[in-house]
């Protein structure tokens, strides 16, 4: 598959973001090339777990985007923590079926992924990490797309 | 295709069935075993005429064309009965795992629910085709050029043909999907049918798609399995149920000559049932080397039974766990040795004898396992060696023809001998794993007798097989080898027959000694 395909689509997405602003709570930080974008998201309702926090997301696009999902992780910076969530590991890796091959649809885009993550945080009331977070964070050498997540719980 | 006849070409099965009409062999003078053969040939004859052997199960081999035809027949039938298109019939059948009866029944009850669950739209819109729609914007590539060709399934989620192609080739080529490729739209579970696919993708991809579809047919049906041999494209049909696997060992033979177990797809492991094989292989992978090492290098503390490795120093041992002091040589109490000498010559002392007895007991389970494992491994190894020898012999068979004036057909007995050795060793190998798990009773004694007979015959044949070409040229040896070959095959049949029967009747008590732990 030609990389041109991904480039074209990302160009269009970028153009659209610049023409009509992103939804509230989502901000494009950098999109200097068409391989890696950084975005900030905030949870806008009064969920006490995430109030007054901003989280940094890193998108990496392969040449098969949008047929295949992008790689999306939270990035930790001094003023950008990793949000507490039973599906988000403390190293920023997100377990979300939407970002896996099975749950992904090429109709999704950067904006819709950010919105899904926002709502994933909004709907959460558990101040906890996924089970086995310590071991996973210590032992994992894989890229998110190579991890076989087991979606055991569809309610969160 | 009905291959009950075709698979006879596999050498081993050929032997299995020849038993009853091979008795002319008993007339040969060089029959080097006792009167036994006559009696068993008679009984074998009776069995052969009455019914097929208990260890034999029926199966059929299907070639790719057969598999394709079967699918088409089913699709055609459903297409006629339910008056739906062939593409839809195919999707429905796949959804119902090719259970035609259930599909028809459910569809008659609630057609729209069935269609929806299988990923088919229930409205009867005309079949999907590529269209150019003015003002169309593709949601995947965001392209909006006029004249852009687009495609949508019955759900109406429309994307440009280019994106559709990318999507499909990703699914088919990279993800190996075929039967359940859904509409690219999020949350739409409409399935892309074969005709739409043929419309969209290149011929090369279509071929892979249809291959994958064909594979799902075999995978979906419980009674079908692929032959696991490399490069073999055949599938085997066998009616043995999963729950019966503790009673039968469903060995099947593909047209390609590969013999395997239908239950677990491993190589033929008669007479041992699948579950036992699994346990044994796991145990061997975990334990055998460790157990060997423990047996060779360690002893147990006579008091607390901890396993101890002596890695140097004198014979005065102090167990680190229980502080028991003993002599490494005689295992007796150290206090009885006094303090003046560090040499043990006190073999007859009571404390030493007792300790050694206890030691021996605790080693029994380990030794028992190793006993069976070593014999199992030995046959595995020997089967390989026999094959090597045969490969060398094959070249010499040409030579043998020249030296002895025998024709090619006449030297084929070596081939038969080699095949017999392979098959019998395979069986013998598993008899040891089987015996390890067998509870001791009268049947075990019979089993071990059968095993011993077969083993002796196989070793004898193997010995003759190794002889040099000049010796092989002796026509007398040829007769002996041929006799032995037949005898080996017969002993194998008897052993399998006995065990299979007992297994089927639940008479062999397995699992009672399920896992004697190797390390105490």
XYZ file of C-alpha atoms in Angstrom:
676
model
C 0.000 0.000 0.000
C 1.401 3.330 -0.893
C 2.370 5.741 1.848
C 0.749 8.351 -0.322
C -2.609 7.070 0.751
C -1.934 7.863 4.416
C -0.310 11.177 3.575
C -3.246 12.316 1.550
C -5.746 11.434 4.196
C -3.703 13.035 6.991
C -3.281 16.176 4.910
C -7.033 16.374 4.563
C -7.542 15.817 8.281
C -5.051 18.528 9.132
C -6.676 20.927 6.736
C -10.054 20.230 8.257
C -8.736 20.757 11.803
C -7.209 24.092 10.794
C -10.308 25.277 8.960
C -12.887 24.340 11.521
C -11.648 24.162 15.104
C -11.459 20.930 17.122
C -14.209 20.236 19.684
C -13.779 21.734 23.178
C -11.152 20.097 25.360
C -9.090 18.892 22.384
C -6.126 20.809 21.076
C -3.559 20.098 18.412
C -0.077 20.648 19.873
C 2.054 19.710 16.920
C 1.662 18.112 13.522
C 4.978 18.920 11.969
C 5.087 15.817 9.862
C 2.545 13.285 8.781
C 3.922 10.513 10.947
C 3.562 11.768 14.485
C 1.086 14.212 15.995
C 0.745 15.489 19.536
C -2.580 16.522 21.024
C -3.749 17.667 24.422
C -7.066 16.585 25.850
C -9.055 17.648 28.889
C -12.076 16.188 30.590
C -14.685 18.900 30.642
C -17.297 17.674 33.068
C -16.827 17.643 36.841
C -15.401 14.139 37.180
C -13.158 14.590 40.241
C -10.540 12.187 38.901
C -9.517 14.408 36.043
C -10.362 17.952 37.096
C -8.010 20.715 36.095
C -5.718 18.285 34.311
C -4.449 18.232 30.761
C -3.202 15.040 29.173
C -0.796 14.696 26.274
C -1.556 12.191 23.507
C 0.905 10.969 20.916
C -0.446 9.637 17.619
C 1.803 7.664 15.296
C 0.530 6.869 11.841
C 1.703 3.962 9.730
C 1.632 3.945 5.951
C -1.563 1.909 6.119
C -3.501 4.555 8.033
C -6.514 4.846 8.054
C -7.071 1.266 7.003
C -5.114 0.280 10.083
C -5.447 2.147 13.367
C -2.814 4.664 14.472
C -0.730 3.984 17.560
C -2.074 6.187 20.350
C -0.454 6.572 23.793
C -0.498 9.039 26.640
C 2.826 10.803 27.187
C 4.122 11.774 30.609
C 5.575 15.266 31.053
C 6.094 17.395 34.159
C 2.734 19.070 33.656
C 1.074 16.233 31.753
C 0.354 13.170 33.940
C -0.967 9.821 32.758
C -4.686 9.732 33.590
C -5.856 7.220 36.187
C -8.046 4.625 34.477
C -8.474 0.848 34.712
C -7.640 0.605 31.008
C -4.659 2.929 30.924
C -1.292 1.584 32.052
C 1.017 3.858 33.963
C 3.390 3.947 30.970
C 0.657 5.531 28.878
C -0.398 2.496 26.893
C -4.144 2.418 26.324
C -6.209 -0.711 26.147
C -9.150 0.264 23.991
C -10.750 -1.965 21.368
C -11.234 1.020 19.103
C -7.449 1.194 18.695
C -7.092 -2.508 17.904
C -7.463 -4.165 14.539
C -10.837 -5.610 15.453
C -12.482 -2.478 16.751
C -10.947 0.030 14.348
C -12.868 1.384 11.409
C -11.200 3.433 8.674
C -13.933 5.972 9.142
C -12.397 6.937 12.476
C -9.974 9.840 12.555
C -7.757 11.739 14.970
C -10.633 13.853 16.153
C -12.975 10.927 16.744
C -10.277 8.998 18.602
C -9.663 11.986 20.909
C -13.368 12.273 21.552
C -13.624 8.575 22.351
C -10.754 8.896 24.820
C -12.368 11.925 26.394
C -15.583 10.039 26.918
C -13.707 6.999 28.157
C -12.274 9.198 30.912
C -15.528 10.993 31.592
C -17.390 7.778 32.174
C -14.849 6.362 34.607
C -15.212 6.493 38.374
C -12.468 4.079 39.381
C -9.257 5.612 40.606
C -7.133 2.628 39.621
C -4.733 1.125 37.098
C -5.343 -2.057 35.122
C -4.676 -5.296 37.001
C -1.016 -6.299 36.642
C 0.082 -2.757 35.805
C 3.445 -3.075 37.608
C 4.442 -6.256 35.819
C 3.217 -5.014 32.488
C 5.043 -1.721 32.704
C 8.246 -3.437 33.806
C 8.190 -6.275 31.326
C 6.538 -4.907 28.208
C 8.823 -4.429 25.230
C 6.140 -4.486 22.602
C 4.630 -1.715 20.587
C 0.959 -1.194 21.470
C -0.232 -2.684 18.214
C 1.596 -5.943 18.897
C 0.083 -6.421 22.321
C -2.760 -8.860 22.502
C -5.138 -7.051 24.755
C -7.867 -9.085 26.279
C -10.964 -6.940 26.409
C -12.482 -8.456 29.477
C -14.745 -5.635 30.407
C -16.806 -3.592 28.037
C -18.469 -1.372 30.579
C -15.679 1.108 31.177
C -14.416 -38.761 -3.266
C -14.659 -41.969 -1.367
C -11.155 -42.923 -0.510
C -11.653 -45.987 1.591
C -9.889 -47.782 -1.180
C -7.386 -45.156 -2.146
C -5.718 -44.817 1.184
C -4.827 -48.473 1.111
C -1.763 -47.364 -0.712
C -0.373 -46.177 2.583
C 1.866 -49.055 3.398
C 0.966 -49.588 6.988
C -2.727 -49.809 6.423
C -2.055 -52.223 3.666
C -0.467 -54.521 6.160
C -3.223 -54.118 8.616
C -5.666 -55.505 6.152
C -3.520 -58.176 4.609
C -3.414 -60.121 7.824
C -6.194 -62.448 6.982
C -4.877 -63.543 3.630
C -1.217 -63.787 4.361
C -1.150 -67.161 6.010
C 0.766 -68.749 3.174
C 3.800 -67.289 4.943
C 3.477 -69.784 7.760
C 4.582 -72.510 5.399
C 8.044 -71.003 5.070
C 10.691 -73.042 6.803
C 12.724 -70.346 8.436
C 9.958 -69.336 10.745
C 12.029 -68.567 13.789
C 9.409 -68.339 16.438
C 7.411 -71.012 18.221
C 4.022 -72.421 17.406
C 2.393 -69.181 18.403
C 1.959 -67.728 14.927
C -0.360 -70.439 13.735
C -2.782 -69.860 16.506
C -2.828 -66.135 16.157
C -3.222 -66.244 12.443
C -6.303 -68.335 12.950
C -7.839 -66.043 15.479
C -6.839 -63.050 13.419
C -8.556 -64.568 10.455
C -11.789 -64.865 12.380
C -11.600 -61.328 13.581
C -10.754 -60.099 10.122
C -13.758 -61.718 8.612
C -16.175 -60.763 11.285
C -15.511 -57.054 11.647
C -12.852 -54.447 11.203
C -10.268 -54.114 13.965
C -11.335 -52.117 16.992
C -8.468 -49.678 16.649
C -9.421 -48.862 13.094
C -11.828 -46.022 12.552
C -13.531 -44.934 9.374
C -12.616 -41.687 7.689
C -12.553 -40.103 4.264
C -9.976 -37.941 2.566
C -11.129 -34.890 0.619
C -9.036 -33.094 -1.946
C -9.402 -29.350 -2.529
C -11.853 -29.892 -5.389
C -14.048 -32.092 -3.198
C -14.134 -29.476 -0.482
C -15.130 -26.825 -2.966
C -17.826 -28.987 -4.433
C -19.288 -29.844 -1.055
C -19.595 -26.190 -0.205
C -21.182 -25.410 -3.530
C -23.682 -28.236 -3.143
C -24.737 -26.957 0.253
C -24.961 -23.381 -0.969
C -26.977 -24.476 -3.967
C -29.379 -26.422 -1.807
C -29.987 -23.544 0.600
C -30.295 -21.157 -2.324
C -33.126 -23.291 -3.744
C -34.928 -23.928 -0.479
C -34.836 -20.413 0.928
C -34.928 -18.541 -2.373
C -32.066 -16.234 -1.457
C -29.029 -15.450 -3.567
C -26.050 -17.802 -3.517
C -23.864 -15.164 -1.897
C -26.355 -14.744 0.897
C -26.771 -18.482 1.277
C -23.004 -18.783 1.639
C -22.849 -16.128 4.325
C -25.735 -17.696 6.211
C -24.190 -21.148 6.013
C -20.907 -19.825 7.347
C -22.745 -18.064 10.123
C -24.389 -21.356 11.065
C -21.088 -23.222 10.770
C -22.469 -25.144 7.800
C -25.277 -26.644 9.805
C -27.860 -26.583 7.050
C -30.740 -28.003 9.057
C -30.475 -25.444 11.812
C -30.144 -22.612 9.320
C -33.280 -23.605 7.452
C -35.247 -24.091 10.641
C -34.214 -20.756 12.146
C -34.680 -18.911 8.886
C -38.209 -20.242 8.496
C -39.027 -18.979 11.993
C -37.535 -15.522 11.815
C -35.888 -14.627 8.528
C -35.031 -11.047 9.381
C -33.445 -11.911 12.744
C -31.301 -14.584 11.084
C -30.244 -12.257 8.290
C -29.348 -9.511 10.750
C -27.333 -11.805 13.006
C -25.391 -13.161 10.040
C -24.552 -9.667 8.829
C -26.973 -9.442 5.941
C -29.382 -6.598 5.365
C -32.938 -7.817 5.190
C -34.186 -5.264 2.703
C -34.120 -6.483 -0.836
C -32.346 -3.582 -2.473
C -30.743 -4.381 -5.786
C -27.344 -5.985 -5.578
C -24.503 -3.540 -4.852
C -22.547 -2.060 -7.729
C -19.977 0.656 -8.321
C -21.502 4.061 -8.868
C -20.507 7.638 -9.523
C -22.609 9.902 -7.373
C -22.441 13.688 -7.745
C -21.282 15.516 -4.622
C -19.948 12.360 -2.990
C -17.189 12.708 -0.352
C -15.366 9.587 0.776
C -15.230 9.420 4.573
C -12.022 7.419 4.542
C -9.739 9.420 2.271
C -11.804 12.633 2.389
C -11.617 12.777 -1.395
C -14.348 14.776 -3.141
C -13.260 14.935 -6.774
C -16.158 14.780 -9.183
C -16.441 11.477 -10.987
C -15.097 9.486 -8.043
C -16.225 5.863 -8.256
C -17.832 4.644 -5.075
C -19.264 1.489 -3.627
C -21.691 0.635 -0.825
C -23.204 -2.534 0.525
C -26.895 -2.697 1.240
C -26.325 -0.664 4.407
C -25.591 2.367 2.255
C -22.231 3.220 3.856
C -20.553 4.514 0.756
C -16.785 4.791 0.235
C -14.628 5.349 -2.801
C -13.542 2.256 -4.663
C -9.890 2.969 -3.979
C -10.407 2.994 -0.217
C -12.546 -0.117 -0.419
C -9.748 -1.877 -2.253
C -7.172 -0.835 0.314
C -9.432 -1.971 3.072
C -10.137 -5.348 1.522
C -6.556 -6.074 0.628
C -5.509 -5.224 4.174
C -8.113 -7.597 5.585
C -7.413 -10.419 3.190
C -3.676 -10.194 2.759
C -2.517 -9.017 6.161
C -5.175 -10.232 8.525
C -6.185 -13.431 6.714
C -9.840 -12.564 7.036
C -12.418 -13.797 4.579
C -15.711 -15.016 5.913
C -16.316 -12.152 8.290
C -15.067 -8.989 6.626
C -17.482 -6.273 7.651
C -18.465 -2.975 6.094
C -15.677 -0.449 6.876
C -18.098 1.802 8.680
C -17.852 1.911 12.431
C -20.286 -0.422 14.165
C -21.798 -1.711 10.925
C -21.675 -5.483 10.961
C -22.832 -6.082 7.440
C -20.631 -8.721 5.820
C -19.058 -8.313 2.438
C -20.236 -11.100 0.185
C -18.196 -12.917 -2.408
C -19.802 -11.229 -5.399
C -19.181 -7.710 -4.116
C -15.639 -8.707 -3.380
C -15.042 -10.112 -6.841
C -16.320 -6.806 -8.185
C -13.791 -4.793 -6.210
C -10.471 -6.546 -5.948
C -7.825 -7.957 -8.250
C -7.837 -11.562 -9.422
C -4.863 -12.412 -7.250
C -6.616 -11.225 -4.136
C -9.821 -12.974 -5.124
C -7.951 -16.235 -5.259
C -6.560 -15.765 -1.782
C -9.991 -14.769 -0.572
C -11.554 -17.925 -1.907
C -8.752 -20.020 -0.440
C -9.396 -18.467 2.927
C -13.122 -19.026 2.585
C -12.521 -22.629 1.737
C -10.381 -22.949 4.825
C -13.160 -21.683 7.031
C -15.368 -24.475 5.743
C -12.962 -27.075 7.098
C -12.286 -25.119 10.268
C -15.967 -24.582 10.981
C -16.943 -28.214 10.713
C -16.140 -30.425 13.640
C -15.952 -33.511 11.469
C -13.293 -32.061 9.170
C -9.606 -31.409 9.728
C -6.708 -30.392 7.536
C -3.947 -32.876 7.018
C -1.085 -31.351 9.000
C 1.629 -32.581 6.640
C 3.602 -29.770 5.018
C 2.233 -28.747 1.617
C -0.677 -31.137 1.838
C -3.992 -29.532 0.881
C -6.300 -32.394 1.731
C -8.814 -32.518 4.517
C -9.943 -35.580 6.420
C -13.482 -36.284 7.522
C -13.921 -38.409 10.593
C -16.933 -38.816 12.819
C -15.106 -39.377 16.098
C -16.446 -36.994 18.721
C -14.251 -34.963 20.998
C -15.783 -36.515 24.083
C -14.917 -40.022 22.904
C -11.234 -39.338 22.665
C -10.576 -41.145 25.933
C -11.979 -44.309 24.397
C -10.618 -44.290 20.869
C -7.423 -43.183 19.206
C -8.632 -41.967 15.823
C -5.618 -42.501 13.620
C -6.214 -41.472 10.029
C -4.050 -41.656 6.927
C -4.064 -38.958 4.302
C -3.607 -39.622 0.610
C -0.211 -37.986 0.940
C 0.823 -40.851 3.195
C 0.898 -38.891 6.415
C -0.622 -40.737 9.344
C -1.909 -38.610 12.177
C -4.385 -38.528 15.004
C -7.680 -36.881 14.102
C -8.209 -35.901 17.699
C -5.098 -33.814 18.258
C -3.430 -33.663 14.808
C -0.173 -35.039 16.210
C 1.565 -37.928 14.496
C -0.007 -41.337 14.968
C 0.173 -42.150 18.665
C -1.699 -45.405 18.949
C -2.357 -46.958 21.419
C -2.146 -44.001 23.782
C -5.224 -41.712 23.945
C -4.821 -37.997 23.156
C -5.125 -36.702 26.702
C -2.441 -39.075 27.885
C -0.194 -38.067 25.011
C -0.615 -34.444 25.934
C 0.243 -35.158 29.552
C 3.196 -37.286 28.592
C 4.675 -34.771 26.180
C 4.294 -32.033 28.726
C 5.871 -34.147 31.385
C 8.762 -35.050 29.122
C 9.302 -31.454 28.131
C 9.311 -30.410 31.780
C 10.872 -33.310 33.524
C 12.928 -35.727 31.563
C 16.269 -33.937 31.557
C 15.853 -32.698 35.090
C 14.858 -36.153 36.232
C 17.836 -37.716 34.500
C 20.178 -35.308 36.149
C 18.626 -35.768 39.570
C 18.891 -39.501 39.213
C 22.524 -39.348 38.184
C 23.849 -36.690 40.533
C 21.854 -36.554 43.698
C 20.738 -38.556 46.698
C 18.067 -37.820 49.238
C 18.718 -37.020 52.852
C 17.865 -40.256 54.727
C 15.982 -38.277 57.347
C 14.005 -35.525 55.639
C 14.147 -36.620 52.018
C 15.560 -33.354 50.657
C 17.406 -33.852 47.409
C 21.105 -33.248 47.844
C 23.831 -32.753 45.296
C 27.319 -33.505 46.486
C 29.453 -30.988 44.700
C 32.767 -31.793 46.354
C 34.307 -32.453 49.714
C 34.230 -35.482 51.919
C 31.610 -38.121 52.599
C 30.503 -36.530 55.828
C 27.219 -34.929 54.900
C 25.170 -32.584 57.002
C 21.758 -31.931 55.553
C 21.270 -28.247 55.310
C 17.584 -28.535 56.009
C 17.328 -30.933 58.936
C 20.979 -31.015 60.088
C 21.012 -34.798 59.834
C 24.564 -36.120 59.602
C 25.175 -39.115 57.386
C 27.739 -40.780 55.158
C 27.369 -40.167 51.411
C 28.707 -43.598 50.582
C 26.611 -45.900 52.720
C 23.902 -43.397 53.694
C 24.239 -44.602 57.289
C 24.515 -42.434 60.413
C 27.743 -40.522 60.582
C 28.058 -41.091 64.321
C 28.646 -44.771 63.644
C 31.645 -43.916 61.516
C 33.549 -42.427 64.424
C 35.779 -39.545 63.660
C 39.076 -41.049 62.688
C 38.576 -42.036 59.068
C 36.778 -40.549 56.148
C 36.563 -43.736 54.194
C 33.415 -45.752 54.248
C 33.711 -49.519 54.313
C 30.770 -50.116 56.575
C 28.377 -51.375 53.940
C 26.745 -54.009 56.134
C 25.816 -51.746 59.025
C 22.108 -51.731 59.794
C 21.597 -47.996 59.768
C 23.174 -47.840 56.333
C 21.072 -50.648 54.914
C 17.875 -49.112 56.224
C 18.743 -45.735 54.838
C 19.521 -47.215 51.446
C 16.214 -49.074 51.423
C 14.328 -45.919 52.167
C 16.333 -44.139 49.514
C 15.510 -46.835 47.004
C 11.822 -46.469 47.717
C 11.817 -42.754 47.231
C 13.630 -43.230 43.955
C 11.108 -45.689 42.653
C 8.761 -43.185 41.132
C 11.606 -41.350 39.482
C 13.186 -44.522 38.213
C 9.819 -45.678 36.992
C 9.368 -42.584 34.923
C 12.865 -42.789 33.547
C 12.359 -46.432 32.693
C 9.448 -45.559 30.442
C 10.930 -42.368 29.174
C 14.205 -43.942 28.107
C 12.429 -46.646 26.174
C 10.120 -44.122 24.611
C 13.025 -41.920 23.592
C 14.987 -44.901 22.401
C 12.319 -45.940 19.932
C 11.966 -42.426 18.716
C 15.687 -42.327 18.094
C 15.814 -45.800 16.570
C 13.021 -44.992 14.160
C 15.155 -42.148 12.869
C 18.207 -44.369 12.601
C 16.259 -47.067 10.786
C 15.140 -44.462 8.330
C 18.710 -43.312 7.778
C 19.836 -46.833 7.206
C 17.064 -47.327 4.744
C 18.029 -44.213 2.837
C 21.515 -45.623 2.509
C 20.200 -49.044 1.673
C 18.032 -47.657 -1.061
C 21.108 -46.813 -3.084
C 22.467 -50.225 -2.396
C 19.265 -51.813 -3.570
C 20.382 -51.035 -7.093
C 23.691 -52.643 -6.343
C 21.923 -55.574 -4.791
C 19.989 -56.127 -7.980
C 23.217 -56.416 -9.911
C 24.954 -58.695 -7.436
C 22.134 -61.110 -6.847
C 20.321 -60.862 -10.145
C 17.123 -59.873 -8.335
C 14.695 -57.524 -10.058
C 13.554 -54.161 -8.644
C 10.314 -55.723 -7.496
C 12.239 -58.443 -5.781
C 14.276 -56.055 -3.657
C 11.174 -54.163 -2.552
C 11.020 -56.329 0.538
C 13.561 -53.941 2.045
C 11.157 -51.108 1.535
C 8.412 -53.071 3.243
C 10.737 -53.916 6.104
C 11.658 -50.284 6.532
C 8.019 -49.213 6.566
C 7.189 -51.899 9.098
C 10.043 -50.786 11.306
C 8.879 -47.186 11.230
C 5.268 -47.965 12.010
C 6.030 -50.514 14.689
C 8.537 -48.260 16.393
C 6.017 -45.455 16.370
C 3.556 -47.743 18.097
C 6.145 -49.105 20.517
C 7.211 -45.620 21.433
C 3.709 -44.771 22.538
C 3.169 -48.051 24.320
C 5.774 -46.873 26.816
C 4.050 -43.582 27.442
C 0.816 -45.538 27.736
C 2.292 -48.044 30.174
C 3.576 -45.259 32.383
C 0.025 -44.147 33.096
C -1.447 -47.625 33.303
C -2.610 -48.951 36.649
C -1.269 -52.437 37.268
C -3.698 -55.317 36.821
C -4.041 -58.520 34.801
C -4.597 -56.581 31.624
C -1.315 -54.781 32.118
C 0.444 -58.116 32.119
C -1.139 -59.010 28.799
C -0.293 -55.589 27.457
C 3.319 -55.948 28.502
C 3.526 -59.380 26.916
C 2.230 -57.944 23.676
C 4.662 -55.106 23.972
C 7.546 -57.454 24.627
C 6.686 -59.656 21.654
C 6.490 -56.719 19.337
C 9.650 -55.209 20.697
C 11.658 -58.399 20.278
C 10.412 -58.855 16.755
C 11.200 -55.260 15.876
C 14.691 -55.412 17.304
C 15.349 -58.648 15.444
C 14.145 -57.133 12.187
C 16.121 -54.000 12.822
C 19.239 -56.116 13.323
C 18.802 -57.910 10.030
C 18.053 -54.695 8.288
C 21.469 -53.332 9.182
C 23.320 -56.110 7.440
C 25.630 -55.322 4.547
C 24.609 -55.607 0.921
C 26.585 -58.766 0.395
C 24.785 -60.430 3.247
C 21.461 -59.137 2.022
C 22.109 -60.778 -1.323
C 21.638 -64.122 0.402
C 18.172 -65.316 -0.663
C 17.691 -67.051 2.670
C 18.084 -63.811 4.551
C 15.521 -62.242 2.296
C 12.972 -64.846 3.304
C 13.791 -64.324 6.963
C 13.382 -60.580 6.631
C 10.103 -60.940 4.833
C 8.827 -63.272 7.527
C 9.930 -60.949 10.248
C 8.297 -57.999 8.540
C 4.985 -59.795 8.372
C 5.365 -60.968 11.936
C 6.098 -57.458 13.205
C 3.062 -56.063 11.476
C 0.907 -58.783 12.914
C 2.175 -58.289 16.425
C 1.455 -54.601 16.076
C -2.095 -55.271 14.955
C -2.658 -57.613 17.876
C -1.317 -55.117 20.380
C -3.407 -52.277 19.005
C -6.470 -54.436 18.719
C -6.225 -55.567 22.343
C -5.611 -52.136 23.749
C -8.234 -50.428 21.639
C -10.811 -52.941 22.742
C -10.004 -52.542 26.409
C -9.915 -48.812 26.045
C -13.308 -48.754 24.353
C -14.763 -50.921 27.092
C -13.197 -48.754 29.750
C -11.245 -51.703 31.134
C -7.819 -50.099 31.174
C -7.659 -47.986 34.253
C -5.793 -44.907 33.267
C -4.985 -41.862 35.218
C -4.894 -43.577 38.592
C -1.200 -43.101 38.623
C -1.810 -39.919 36.748
C 1.266 -37.985 37.623
C 3.816 -39.656 39.816
C 6.030 -36.720 40.436
C 9.519 -37.128 39.223
C 11.356 -35.294 41.906
C 9.755 -36.905 44.934
